[in-house]
CSV table of C-alpha atoms and ligand atoms in Angstrom, one decimal:
chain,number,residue,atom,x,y,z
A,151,UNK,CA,-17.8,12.3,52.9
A,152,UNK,CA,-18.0,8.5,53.8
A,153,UNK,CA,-19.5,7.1,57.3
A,154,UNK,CA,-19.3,4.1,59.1
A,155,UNK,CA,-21.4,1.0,58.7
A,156,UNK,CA,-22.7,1.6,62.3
A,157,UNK,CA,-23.5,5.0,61.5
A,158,UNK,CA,-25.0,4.4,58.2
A,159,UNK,CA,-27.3,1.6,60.1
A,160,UNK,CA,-28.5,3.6,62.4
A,161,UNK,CA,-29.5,6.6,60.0
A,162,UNK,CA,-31.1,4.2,57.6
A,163,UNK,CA,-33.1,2.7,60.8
A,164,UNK,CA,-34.8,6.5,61.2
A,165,UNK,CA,-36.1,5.7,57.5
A,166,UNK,CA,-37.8,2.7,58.5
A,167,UNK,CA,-35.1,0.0,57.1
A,168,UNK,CA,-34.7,-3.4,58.9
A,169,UNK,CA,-31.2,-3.3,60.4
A,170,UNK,CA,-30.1,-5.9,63.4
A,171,UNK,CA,-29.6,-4.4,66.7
A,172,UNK,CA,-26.3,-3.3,67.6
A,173,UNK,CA,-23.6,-1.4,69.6
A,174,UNK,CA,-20.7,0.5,68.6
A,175,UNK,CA,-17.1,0.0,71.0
A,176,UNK,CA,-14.1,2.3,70.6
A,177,UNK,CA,-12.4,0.2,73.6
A,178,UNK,CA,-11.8,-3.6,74.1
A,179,UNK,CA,-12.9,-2.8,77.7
A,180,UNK,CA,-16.6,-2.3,77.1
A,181,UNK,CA,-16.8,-5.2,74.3
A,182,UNK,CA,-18.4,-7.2,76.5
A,183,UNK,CA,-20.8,-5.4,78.4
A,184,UNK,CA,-21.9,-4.2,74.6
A,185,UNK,CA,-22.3,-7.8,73.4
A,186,UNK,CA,-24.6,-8.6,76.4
A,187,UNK,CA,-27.2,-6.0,75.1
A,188,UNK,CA,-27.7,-8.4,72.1
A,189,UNK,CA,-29.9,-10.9,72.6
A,190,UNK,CA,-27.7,-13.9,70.5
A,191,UNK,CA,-27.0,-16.7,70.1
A,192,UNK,CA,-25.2,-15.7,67.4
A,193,UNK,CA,-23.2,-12.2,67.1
A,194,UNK,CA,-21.0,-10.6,64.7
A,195,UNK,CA,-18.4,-8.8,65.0
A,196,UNK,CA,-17.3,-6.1,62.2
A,197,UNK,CA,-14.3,-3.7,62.0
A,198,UNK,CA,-15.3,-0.1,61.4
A,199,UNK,CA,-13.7,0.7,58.5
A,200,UNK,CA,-14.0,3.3,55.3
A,201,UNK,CA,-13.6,0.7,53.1
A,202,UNK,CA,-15.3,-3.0,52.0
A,203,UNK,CA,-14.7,-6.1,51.5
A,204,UNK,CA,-13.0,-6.1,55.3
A,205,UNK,CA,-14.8,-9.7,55.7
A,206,UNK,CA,-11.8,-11.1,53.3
A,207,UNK,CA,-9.7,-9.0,54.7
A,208,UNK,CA,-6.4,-10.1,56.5
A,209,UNK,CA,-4.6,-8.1,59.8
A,210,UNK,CA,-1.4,-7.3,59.3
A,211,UNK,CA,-0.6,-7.9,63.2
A,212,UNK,CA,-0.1,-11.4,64.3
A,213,UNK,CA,-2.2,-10.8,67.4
A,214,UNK,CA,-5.4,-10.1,65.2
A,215,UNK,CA,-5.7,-13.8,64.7
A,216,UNK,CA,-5.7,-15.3,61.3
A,217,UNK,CA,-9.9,-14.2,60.3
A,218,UNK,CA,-10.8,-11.3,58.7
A,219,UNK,CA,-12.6,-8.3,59.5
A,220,UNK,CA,-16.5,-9.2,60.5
A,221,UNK,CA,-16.4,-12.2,62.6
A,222,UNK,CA,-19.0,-14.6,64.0
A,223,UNK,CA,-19.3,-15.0,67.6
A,224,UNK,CA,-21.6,-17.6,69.6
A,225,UNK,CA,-21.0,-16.0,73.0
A,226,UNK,CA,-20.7,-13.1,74.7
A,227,UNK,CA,-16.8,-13.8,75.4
A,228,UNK,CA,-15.9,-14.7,72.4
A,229,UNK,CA,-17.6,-11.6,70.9
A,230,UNK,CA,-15.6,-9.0,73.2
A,231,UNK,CA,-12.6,-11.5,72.6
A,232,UNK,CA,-12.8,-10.7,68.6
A,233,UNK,CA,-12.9,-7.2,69.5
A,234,UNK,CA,-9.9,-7.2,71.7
A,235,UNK,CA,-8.3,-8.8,68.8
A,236,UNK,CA,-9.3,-6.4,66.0
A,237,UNK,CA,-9.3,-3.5,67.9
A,238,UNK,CA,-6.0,-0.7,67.2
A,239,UNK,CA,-4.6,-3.3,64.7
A,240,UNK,CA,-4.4,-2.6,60.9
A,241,UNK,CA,-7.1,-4.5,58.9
A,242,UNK,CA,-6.0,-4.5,54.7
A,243,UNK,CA,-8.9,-5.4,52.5
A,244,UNK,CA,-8.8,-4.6,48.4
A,245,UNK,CA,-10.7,-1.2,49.0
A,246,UNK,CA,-7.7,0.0,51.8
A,247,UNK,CA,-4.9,-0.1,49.6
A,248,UNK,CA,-1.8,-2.2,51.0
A,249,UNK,CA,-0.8,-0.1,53.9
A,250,UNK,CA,-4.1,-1.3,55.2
A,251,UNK,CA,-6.7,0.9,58.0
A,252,UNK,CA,-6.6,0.9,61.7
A,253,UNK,CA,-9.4,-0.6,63.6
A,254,UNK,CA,-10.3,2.2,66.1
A,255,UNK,CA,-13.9,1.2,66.1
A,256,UNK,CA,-15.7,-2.3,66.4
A,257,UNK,CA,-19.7,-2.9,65.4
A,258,UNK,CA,-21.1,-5.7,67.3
A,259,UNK,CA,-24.5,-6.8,66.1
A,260,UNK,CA,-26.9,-9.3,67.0
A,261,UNK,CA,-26.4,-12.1,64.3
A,262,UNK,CA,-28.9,-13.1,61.4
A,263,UNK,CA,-29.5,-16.6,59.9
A,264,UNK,CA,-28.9,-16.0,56.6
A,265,UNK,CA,-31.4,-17.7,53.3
A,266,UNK,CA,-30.0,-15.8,50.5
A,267,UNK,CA,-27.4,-12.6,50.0
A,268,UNK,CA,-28.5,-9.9,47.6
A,269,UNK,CA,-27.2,-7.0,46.0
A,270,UNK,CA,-28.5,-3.5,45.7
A,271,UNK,CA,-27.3,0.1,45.8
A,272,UNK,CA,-28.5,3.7,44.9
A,273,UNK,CA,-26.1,6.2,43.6
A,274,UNK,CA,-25.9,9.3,41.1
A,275,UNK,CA,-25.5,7.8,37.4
A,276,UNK,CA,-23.3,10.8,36.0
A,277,UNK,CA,-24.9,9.4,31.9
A,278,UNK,CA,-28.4,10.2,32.9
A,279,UNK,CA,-27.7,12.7,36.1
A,280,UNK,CA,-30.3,10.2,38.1
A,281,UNK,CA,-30.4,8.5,41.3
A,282,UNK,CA,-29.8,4.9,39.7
A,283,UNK,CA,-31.1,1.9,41.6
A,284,UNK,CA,-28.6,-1.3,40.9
A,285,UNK,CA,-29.4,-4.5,42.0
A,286,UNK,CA,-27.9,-8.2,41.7
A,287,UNK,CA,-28.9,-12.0,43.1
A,288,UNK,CA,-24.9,-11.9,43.6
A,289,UNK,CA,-25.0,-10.2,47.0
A,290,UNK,CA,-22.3,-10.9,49.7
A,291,UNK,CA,-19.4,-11.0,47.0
A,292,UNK,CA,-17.3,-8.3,44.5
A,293,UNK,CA,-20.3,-6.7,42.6
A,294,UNK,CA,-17.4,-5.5,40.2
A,295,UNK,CA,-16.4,-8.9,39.9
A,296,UNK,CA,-20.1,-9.5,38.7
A,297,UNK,CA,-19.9,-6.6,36.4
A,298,UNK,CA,-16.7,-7.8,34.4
A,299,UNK,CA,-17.9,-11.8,34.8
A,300,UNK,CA,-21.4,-12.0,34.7
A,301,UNK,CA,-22.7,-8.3,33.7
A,302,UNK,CA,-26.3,-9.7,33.0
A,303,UNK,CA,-26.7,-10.4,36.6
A,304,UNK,CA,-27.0,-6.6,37.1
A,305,UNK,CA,-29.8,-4.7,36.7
A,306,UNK,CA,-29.8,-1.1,36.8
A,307,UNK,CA,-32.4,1.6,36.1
A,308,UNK,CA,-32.6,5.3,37.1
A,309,UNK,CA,-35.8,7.7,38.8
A,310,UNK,CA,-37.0,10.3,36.7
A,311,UNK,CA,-36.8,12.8,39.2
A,312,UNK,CA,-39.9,14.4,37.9
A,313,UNK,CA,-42.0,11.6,39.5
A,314,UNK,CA,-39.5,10.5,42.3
A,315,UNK,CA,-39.4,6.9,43.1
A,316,UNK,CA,-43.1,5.2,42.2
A,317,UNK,CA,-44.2,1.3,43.5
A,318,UNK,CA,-43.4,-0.1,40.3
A,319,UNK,CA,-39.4,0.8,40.4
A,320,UNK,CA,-39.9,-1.6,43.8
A,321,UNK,CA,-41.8,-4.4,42.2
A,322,UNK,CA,-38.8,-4.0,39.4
A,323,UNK,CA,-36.2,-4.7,41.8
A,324,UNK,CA,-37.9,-7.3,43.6
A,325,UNK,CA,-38.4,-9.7,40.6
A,326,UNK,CA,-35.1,-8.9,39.7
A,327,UNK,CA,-33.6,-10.3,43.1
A,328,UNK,CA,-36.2,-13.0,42.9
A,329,UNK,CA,-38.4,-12.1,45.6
A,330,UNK,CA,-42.0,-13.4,46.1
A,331,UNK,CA,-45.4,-13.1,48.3
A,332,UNK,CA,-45.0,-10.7,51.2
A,333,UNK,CA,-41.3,-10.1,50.3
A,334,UNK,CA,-42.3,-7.7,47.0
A,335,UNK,CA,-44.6,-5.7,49.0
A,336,UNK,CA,-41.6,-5.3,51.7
A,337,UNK,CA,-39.1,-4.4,49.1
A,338,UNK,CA,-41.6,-1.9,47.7
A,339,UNK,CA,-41.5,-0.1,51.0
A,340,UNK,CA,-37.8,-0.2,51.8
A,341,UNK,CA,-36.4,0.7,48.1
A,342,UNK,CA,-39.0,3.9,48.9
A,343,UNK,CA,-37.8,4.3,52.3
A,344,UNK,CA,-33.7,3.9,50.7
A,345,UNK,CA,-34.6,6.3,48.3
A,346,UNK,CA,-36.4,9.1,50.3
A,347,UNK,CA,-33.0,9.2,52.3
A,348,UNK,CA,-30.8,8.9,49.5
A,349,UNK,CA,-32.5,11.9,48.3
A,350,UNK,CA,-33.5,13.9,51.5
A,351,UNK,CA,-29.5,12.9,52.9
A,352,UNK,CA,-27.8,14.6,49.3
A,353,UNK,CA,-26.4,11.2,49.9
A,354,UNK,CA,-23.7,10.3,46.7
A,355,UNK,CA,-23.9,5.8,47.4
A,356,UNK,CA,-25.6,3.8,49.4
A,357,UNK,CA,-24.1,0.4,48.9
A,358,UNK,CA,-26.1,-2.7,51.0
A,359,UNK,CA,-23.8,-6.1,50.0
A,360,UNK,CA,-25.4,-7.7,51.2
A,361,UNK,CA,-29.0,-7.1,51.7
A,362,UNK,CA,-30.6,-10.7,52.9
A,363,UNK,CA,-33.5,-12.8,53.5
A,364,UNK,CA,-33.8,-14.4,56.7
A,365,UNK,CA,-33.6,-18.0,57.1
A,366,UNK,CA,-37.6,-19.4,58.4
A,367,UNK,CA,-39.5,-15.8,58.5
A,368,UNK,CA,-38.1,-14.6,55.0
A,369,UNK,CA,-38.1,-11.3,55.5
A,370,UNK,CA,-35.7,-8.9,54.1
A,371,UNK,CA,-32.9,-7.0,56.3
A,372,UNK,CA,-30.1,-4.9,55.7
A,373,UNK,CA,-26.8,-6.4,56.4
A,374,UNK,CA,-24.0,-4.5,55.9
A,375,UNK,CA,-24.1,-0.5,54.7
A,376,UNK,CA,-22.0,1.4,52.9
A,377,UNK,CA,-23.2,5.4,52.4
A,378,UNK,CA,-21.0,7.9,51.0
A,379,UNK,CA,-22.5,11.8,51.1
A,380,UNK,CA,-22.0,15.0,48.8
A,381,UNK,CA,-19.2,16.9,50.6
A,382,UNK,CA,-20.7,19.9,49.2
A,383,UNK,CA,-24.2,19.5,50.5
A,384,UNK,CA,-22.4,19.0,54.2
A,385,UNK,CA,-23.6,22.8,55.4
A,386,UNK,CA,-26.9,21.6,55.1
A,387,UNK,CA,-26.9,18.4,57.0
A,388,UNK,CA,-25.0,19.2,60.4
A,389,UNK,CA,-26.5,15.9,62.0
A,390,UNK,CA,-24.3,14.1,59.6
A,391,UNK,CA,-21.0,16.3,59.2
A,392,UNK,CA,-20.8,15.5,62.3
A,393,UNK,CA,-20.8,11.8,61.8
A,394,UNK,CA,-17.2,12.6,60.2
A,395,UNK,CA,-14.3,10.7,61.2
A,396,UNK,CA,-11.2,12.5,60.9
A,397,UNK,CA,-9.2,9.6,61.5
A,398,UNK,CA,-10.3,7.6,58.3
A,399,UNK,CA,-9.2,10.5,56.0
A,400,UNK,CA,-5.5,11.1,54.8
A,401,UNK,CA,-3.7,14.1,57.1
A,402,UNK,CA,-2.8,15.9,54.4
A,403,UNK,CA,-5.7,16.0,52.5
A,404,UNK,CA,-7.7,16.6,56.1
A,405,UNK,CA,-5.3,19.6,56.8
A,406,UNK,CA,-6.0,21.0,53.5
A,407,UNK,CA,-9.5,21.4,53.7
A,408,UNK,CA,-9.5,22.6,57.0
A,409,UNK,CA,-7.5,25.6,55.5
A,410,UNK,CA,-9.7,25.4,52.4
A,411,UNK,CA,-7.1,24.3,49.9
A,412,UNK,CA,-7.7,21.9,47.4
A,413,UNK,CA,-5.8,19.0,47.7
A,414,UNK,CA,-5.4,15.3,46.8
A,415,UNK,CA,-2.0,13.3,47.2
A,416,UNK,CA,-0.5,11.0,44.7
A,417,UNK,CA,2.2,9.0,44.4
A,418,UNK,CA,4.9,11.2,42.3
A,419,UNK,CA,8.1,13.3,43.8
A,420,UNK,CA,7.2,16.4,42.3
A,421,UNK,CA,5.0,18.6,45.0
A,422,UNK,CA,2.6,21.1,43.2
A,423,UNK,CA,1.5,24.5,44.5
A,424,UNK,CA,-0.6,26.2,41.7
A,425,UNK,CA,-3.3,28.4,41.9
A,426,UNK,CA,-6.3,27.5,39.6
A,427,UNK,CA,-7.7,23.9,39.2
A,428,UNK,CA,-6.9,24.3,35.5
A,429,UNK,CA,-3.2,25.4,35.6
A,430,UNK,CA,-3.1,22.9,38.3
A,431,UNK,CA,-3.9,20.1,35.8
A,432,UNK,CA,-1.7,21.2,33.0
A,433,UNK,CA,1.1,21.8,35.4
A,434,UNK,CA,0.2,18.0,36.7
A,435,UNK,CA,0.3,17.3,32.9
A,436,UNK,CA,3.7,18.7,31.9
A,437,UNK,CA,5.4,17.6,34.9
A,438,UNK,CA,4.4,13.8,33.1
A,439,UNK,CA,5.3,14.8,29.8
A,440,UNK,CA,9.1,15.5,31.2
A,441,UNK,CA,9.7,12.4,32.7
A,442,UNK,CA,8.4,12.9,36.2
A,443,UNK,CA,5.2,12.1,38.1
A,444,UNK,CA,3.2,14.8,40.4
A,445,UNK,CA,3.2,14.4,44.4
A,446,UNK,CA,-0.2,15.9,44.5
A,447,UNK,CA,-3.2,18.0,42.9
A,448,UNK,CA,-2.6,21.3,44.8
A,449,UNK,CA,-4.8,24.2,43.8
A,450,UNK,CA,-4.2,27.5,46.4
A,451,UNK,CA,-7.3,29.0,45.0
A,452,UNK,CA,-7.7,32.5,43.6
A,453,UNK,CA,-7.1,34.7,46.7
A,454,UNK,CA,-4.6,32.5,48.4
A,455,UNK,CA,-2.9,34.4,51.2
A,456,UNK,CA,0.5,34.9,52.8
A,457,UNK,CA,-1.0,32.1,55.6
A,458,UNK,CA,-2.8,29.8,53.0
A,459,UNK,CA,0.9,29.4,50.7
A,460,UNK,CA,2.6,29.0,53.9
A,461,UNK,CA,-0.2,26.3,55.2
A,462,UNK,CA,0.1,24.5,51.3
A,463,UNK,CA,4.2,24.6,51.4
A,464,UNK,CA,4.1,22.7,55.0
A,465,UNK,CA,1.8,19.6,53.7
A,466,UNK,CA,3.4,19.4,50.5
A,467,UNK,CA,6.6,18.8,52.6
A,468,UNK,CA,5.3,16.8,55.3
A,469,UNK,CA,4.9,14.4,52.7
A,470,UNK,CA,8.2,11.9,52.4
A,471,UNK,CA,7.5,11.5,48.6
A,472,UNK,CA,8.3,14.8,47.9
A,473,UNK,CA,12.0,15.0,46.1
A,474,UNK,CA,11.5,18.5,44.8
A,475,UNK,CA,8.7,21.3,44.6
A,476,UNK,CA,7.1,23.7,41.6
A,477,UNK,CA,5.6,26.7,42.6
A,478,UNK,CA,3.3,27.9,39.2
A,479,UNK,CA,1.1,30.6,39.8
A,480,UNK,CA,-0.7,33.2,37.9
A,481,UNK,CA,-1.0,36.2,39.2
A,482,UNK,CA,-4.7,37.4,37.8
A,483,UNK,CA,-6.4,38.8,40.7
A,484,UNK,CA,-4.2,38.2,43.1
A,485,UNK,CA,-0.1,39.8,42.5
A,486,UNK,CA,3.1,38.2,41.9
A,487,UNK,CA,5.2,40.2,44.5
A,488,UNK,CA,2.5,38.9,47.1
A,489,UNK,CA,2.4,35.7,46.2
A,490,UNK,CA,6.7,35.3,46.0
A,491,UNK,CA,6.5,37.2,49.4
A,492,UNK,CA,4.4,34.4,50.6
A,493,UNK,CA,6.8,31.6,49.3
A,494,UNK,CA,9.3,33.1,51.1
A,495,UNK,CA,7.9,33.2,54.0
A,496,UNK,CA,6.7,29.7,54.4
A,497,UNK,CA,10.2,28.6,53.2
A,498,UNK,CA,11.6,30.4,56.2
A,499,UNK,CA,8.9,28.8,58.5
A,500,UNK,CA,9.1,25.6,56.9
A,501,UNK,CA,12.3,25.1,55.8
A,502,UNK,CA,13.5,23.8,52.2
A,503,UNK,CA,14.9,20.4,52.2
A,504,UNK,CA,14.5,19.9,48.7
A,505,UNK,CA,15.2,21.9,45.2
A,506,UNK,CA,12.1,24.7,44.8
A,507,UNK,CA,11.5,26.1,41.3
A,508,UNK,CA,9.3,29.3,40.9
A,509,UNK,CA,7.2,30.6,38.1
A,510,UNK,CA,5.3,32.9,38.0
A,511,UNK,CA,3.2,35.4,35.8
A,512,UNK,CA,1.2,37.9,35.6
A,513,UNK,CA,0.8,41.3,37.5
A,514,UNK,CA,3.8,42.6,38.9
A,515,UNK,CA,5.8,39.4,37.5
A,516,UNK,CA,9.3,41.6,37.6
A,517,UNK,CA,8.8,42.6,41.1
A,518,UNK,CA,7.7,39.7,42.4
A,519,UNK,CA,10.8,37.7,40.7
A,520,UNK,CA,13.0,40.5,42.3
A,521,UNK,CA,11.8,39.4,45.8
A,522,UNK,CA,12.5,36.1,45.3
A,523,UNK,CA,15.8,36.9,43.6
A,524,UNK,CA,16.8,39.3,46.6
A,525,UNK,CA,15.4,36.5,49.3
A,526,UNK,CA,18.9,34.8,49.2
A,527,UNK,CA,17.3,31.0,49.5
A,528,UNK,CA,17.9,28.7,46.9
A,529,UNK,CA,15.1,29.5,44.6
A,530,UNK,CA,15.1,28.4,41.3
A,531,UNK,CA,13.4,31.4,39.1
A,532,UNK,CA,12.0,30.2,35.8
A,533,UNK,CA,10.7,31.8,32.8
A,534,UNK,CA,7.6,30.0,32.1
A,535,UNK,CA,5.3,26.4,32.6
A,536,UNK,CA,8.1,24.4,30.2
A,537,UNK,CA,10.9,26.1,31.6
A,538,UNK,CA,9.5,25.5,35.1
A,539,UNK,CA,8.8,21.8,34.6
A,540,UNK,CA,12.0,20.9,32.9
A,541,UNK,CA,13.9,22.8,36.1
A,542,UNK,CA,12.0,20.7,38.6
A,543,UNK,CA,12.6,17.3,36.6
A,544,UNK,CA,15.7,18.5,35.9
A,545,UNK,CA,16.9,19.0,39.7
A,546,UNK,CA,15.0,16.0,41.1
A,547,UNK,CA,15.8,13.2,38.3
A,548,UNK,CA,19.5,15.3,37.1
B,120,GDP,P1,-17.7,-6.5,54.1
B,120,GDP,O1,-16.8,-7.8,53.9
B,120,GDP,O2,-16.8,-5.3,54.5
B,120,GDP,O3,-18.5,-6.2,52.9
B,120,GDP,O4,-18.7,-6.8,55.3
B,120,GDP,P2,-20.1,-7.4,55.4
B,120,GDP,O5,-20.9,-6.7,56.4
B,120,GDP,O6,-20.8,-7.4,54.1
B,120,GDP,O7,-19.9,-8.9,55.9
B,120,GDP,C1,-19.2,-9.8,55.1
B,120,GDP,C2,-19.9,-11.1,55.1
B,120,GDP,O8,-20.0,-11.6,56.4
B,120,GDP,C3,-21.4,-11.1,54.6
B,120,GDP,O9,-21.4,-11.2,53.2
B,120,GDP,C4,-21.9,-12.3,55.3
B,120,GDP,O10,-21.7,-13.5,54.5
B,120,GDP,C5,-21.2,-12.4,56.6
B,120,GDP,N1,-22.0,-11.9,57.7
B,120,GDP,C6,-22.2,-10.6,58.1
B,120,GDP,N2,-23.1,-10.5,59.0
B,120,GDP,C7,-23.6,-11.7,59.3
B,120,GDP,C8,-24.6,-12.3,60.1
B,120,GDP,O11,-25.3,-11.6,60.9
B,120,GDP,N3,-24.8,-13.6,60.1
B,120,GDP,C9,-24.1,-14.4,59.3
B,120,GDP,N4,-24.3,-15.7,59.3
B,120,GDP,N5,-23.1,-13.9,58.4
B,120,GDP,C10,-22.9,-12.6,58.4
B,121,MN,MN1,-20.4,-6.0,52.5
């Protein structure tokens, strides 16, 4: 589950980090009164987001103005006047994908004088299954652009969880960014501080690009934040479940975990409802290896209900992609007949706009093919996986 910068700020501000002050607007209206809490001269001015790089990011709206997404102000008009701008228009940075996001949150913080831009993040290193500290002198810019360029400007070590996060990983970060004098003892205490929440939070990445040092006092602060959290450790942390913004995630993939279906879109024409995240890949798989591509990753689950099919079959189809649909299920635990008396019934609900091929297998196979036989909708029955996969490709492509 990702957050918003503001959000993220203000959590890692509980831990102690040095963040700017700052105030969240959902409408242009209050953008000014906002920026007058700040003390200035300077304020910023930063689209709310789920994705980076929104500072070379373009607007797709002409009225958004021809800057990016975090803006510099140098008075209080100006500030709300960016946020007028940015606000309910459709920012698209590298991380949004071209369709671009819409800007229904602005952050706007009191600005910092800027010495240097640094790079550092924590995150779970899958090799050694750590928390893994990276940092870079390359802050403010692509750190995978530093990767594939410039790889020995990284450095990247993990905790042994055995002894948690000790002074020296601190000192080891802070030579590596170049820090000196009171700014080693300062980045001691904030990498401790970054990982006691990374850890405490079951937090996946935090991301700071970048995190600076101030021009004249040279202290450190954190500039921009970027925290992503286990999705599965959620039930434990209702303070931030609820930070959750529903309008950042895909409505199809929201709708399906809301009925507790497991579901990811792609970009294919052939829609996917399978039960089992394993059949669900080779299904994904054989679709590819007869000439189509797969709509989504669908998996129903093991008990999947009348309601649950029905619930799957309506955001498989409310997605435009969709040229034609394969039903594969095994019937283990749960029966054929109830599982093709459930397709039948969200086709009736739902409607079927598109060729349907069925397979299924397993107990009560005949009966359940007899239902969907008897049903009278235009069902295509097949015999097995290959059978079912060539029908599908076969009706959509011809
Ligand atoms: P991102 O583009 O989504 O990663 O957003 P950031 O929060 O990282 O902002 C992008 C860039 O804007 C930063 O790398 C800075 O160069 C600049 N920026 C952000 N905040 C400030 C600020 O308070 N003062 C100044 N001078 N520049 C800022
Ligand atoms: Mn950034």
């Amino acid at each position: 589950m990702n957050i918003h910068e503001y959000q993220a700020k203000a959590l890692l501000r509980t831990y102690g980090a040095p963040v700017s002050d700052g105030r969240a607007v959902l409408n242009a209206a209050d953008a000014k009164a906002a920026a007058g809490e700040l003390d200035g001269p300077l304020w910023v001015v930063k689209a709310q987001i789920h994705a980076g790089g929104r500072g070379k990011g373009k607007f797709v709206e002409a009225e958004a103005g021809e800057k990016g997404g975090v803006r510099l102000a140098f008075s209080v008009e100006e500030a709300a006047q960016h946020a007028k701008q940015m606000l309910g228009q459709t920012l698209v940075t590298h991380q949004t994908g071209p369709a671009g996001k819409q800007v229904n949150r602005i952050y706007i913080e009191d600005g910092s004088d800027i010495e240097t831009e640094l790079y550092l993040a924590l995150l779970v290193d899958r090799q050694t299954s750590r928390v893994s500290f990276v940092c870079s002198t390359e802050g403010g810019m692509d750190i995978e652009e530093v990767a594939a360029n410039t790889p020995e400007k990284i450095l990247s070590f993990s905790v042994d969880p055995a002894c948690g996060y000790q002074a020296f990983h601190g000192r080891r970060v802070a030579f590596a960014l170049g820090l000196k004098g009171a700014q080693v003892k300062q980045c001691v205490q904030l990498m401790g501080n970054l990982y006691r929440a990374f850890v405490e939070k079951d937090m996946e990445m935090l991301e700071i690009n970048p995190l600076i040092v101030l021009e004249k006092t040279l202290d450190l602060k954190v500039l921009d934040a970027k925290v992503s959290f286990d999705g599965n450790a959620m039930y434990r942390h209702a303070d931030i479940a609820e930070l959750r913004d529903e309008t950042e995630e895909d409505p199809k993939e929201l709708a399906a975990s809301k009925h507790d279906l497991n579901y990811i879109a792609l970009d294919g024409e052939i829609g996917c409802m399978v039960n089992g995240a394993g059949l669900a890949m080779a299904t994904m798989d054989i679709i590819k290896l007869y000439g189509a591509e797969p709509a989504n990753f669908l998996d129903v689950g093991g008990g999947a209900t009348k309601e649950k099919v029905t619930e799957a079959f309506k955001i498989i189809t409310s997605d435009p992609n969709v040229k034609g649909i394969l039903v594969n299920i095994f019937g283990g635990i749960m029966r054929c007949d109830v599982i093709a008396e459930g397709v039948i019934a969200a086709v009736k609900e739902v409607g079927l706009q598109v060729p349907l091929v069925v397979r299924l297998e397993g107990t009560n196979v005949e009966l359940g093919k007899d239902i969907i036989k008897n049903s009278g909708l235009n069902v295509i029955a097949a015999d097995d996986l290959k059978d079912g996969a060539q029908k599908i490709v076969k009706a959509v492509k011809g």
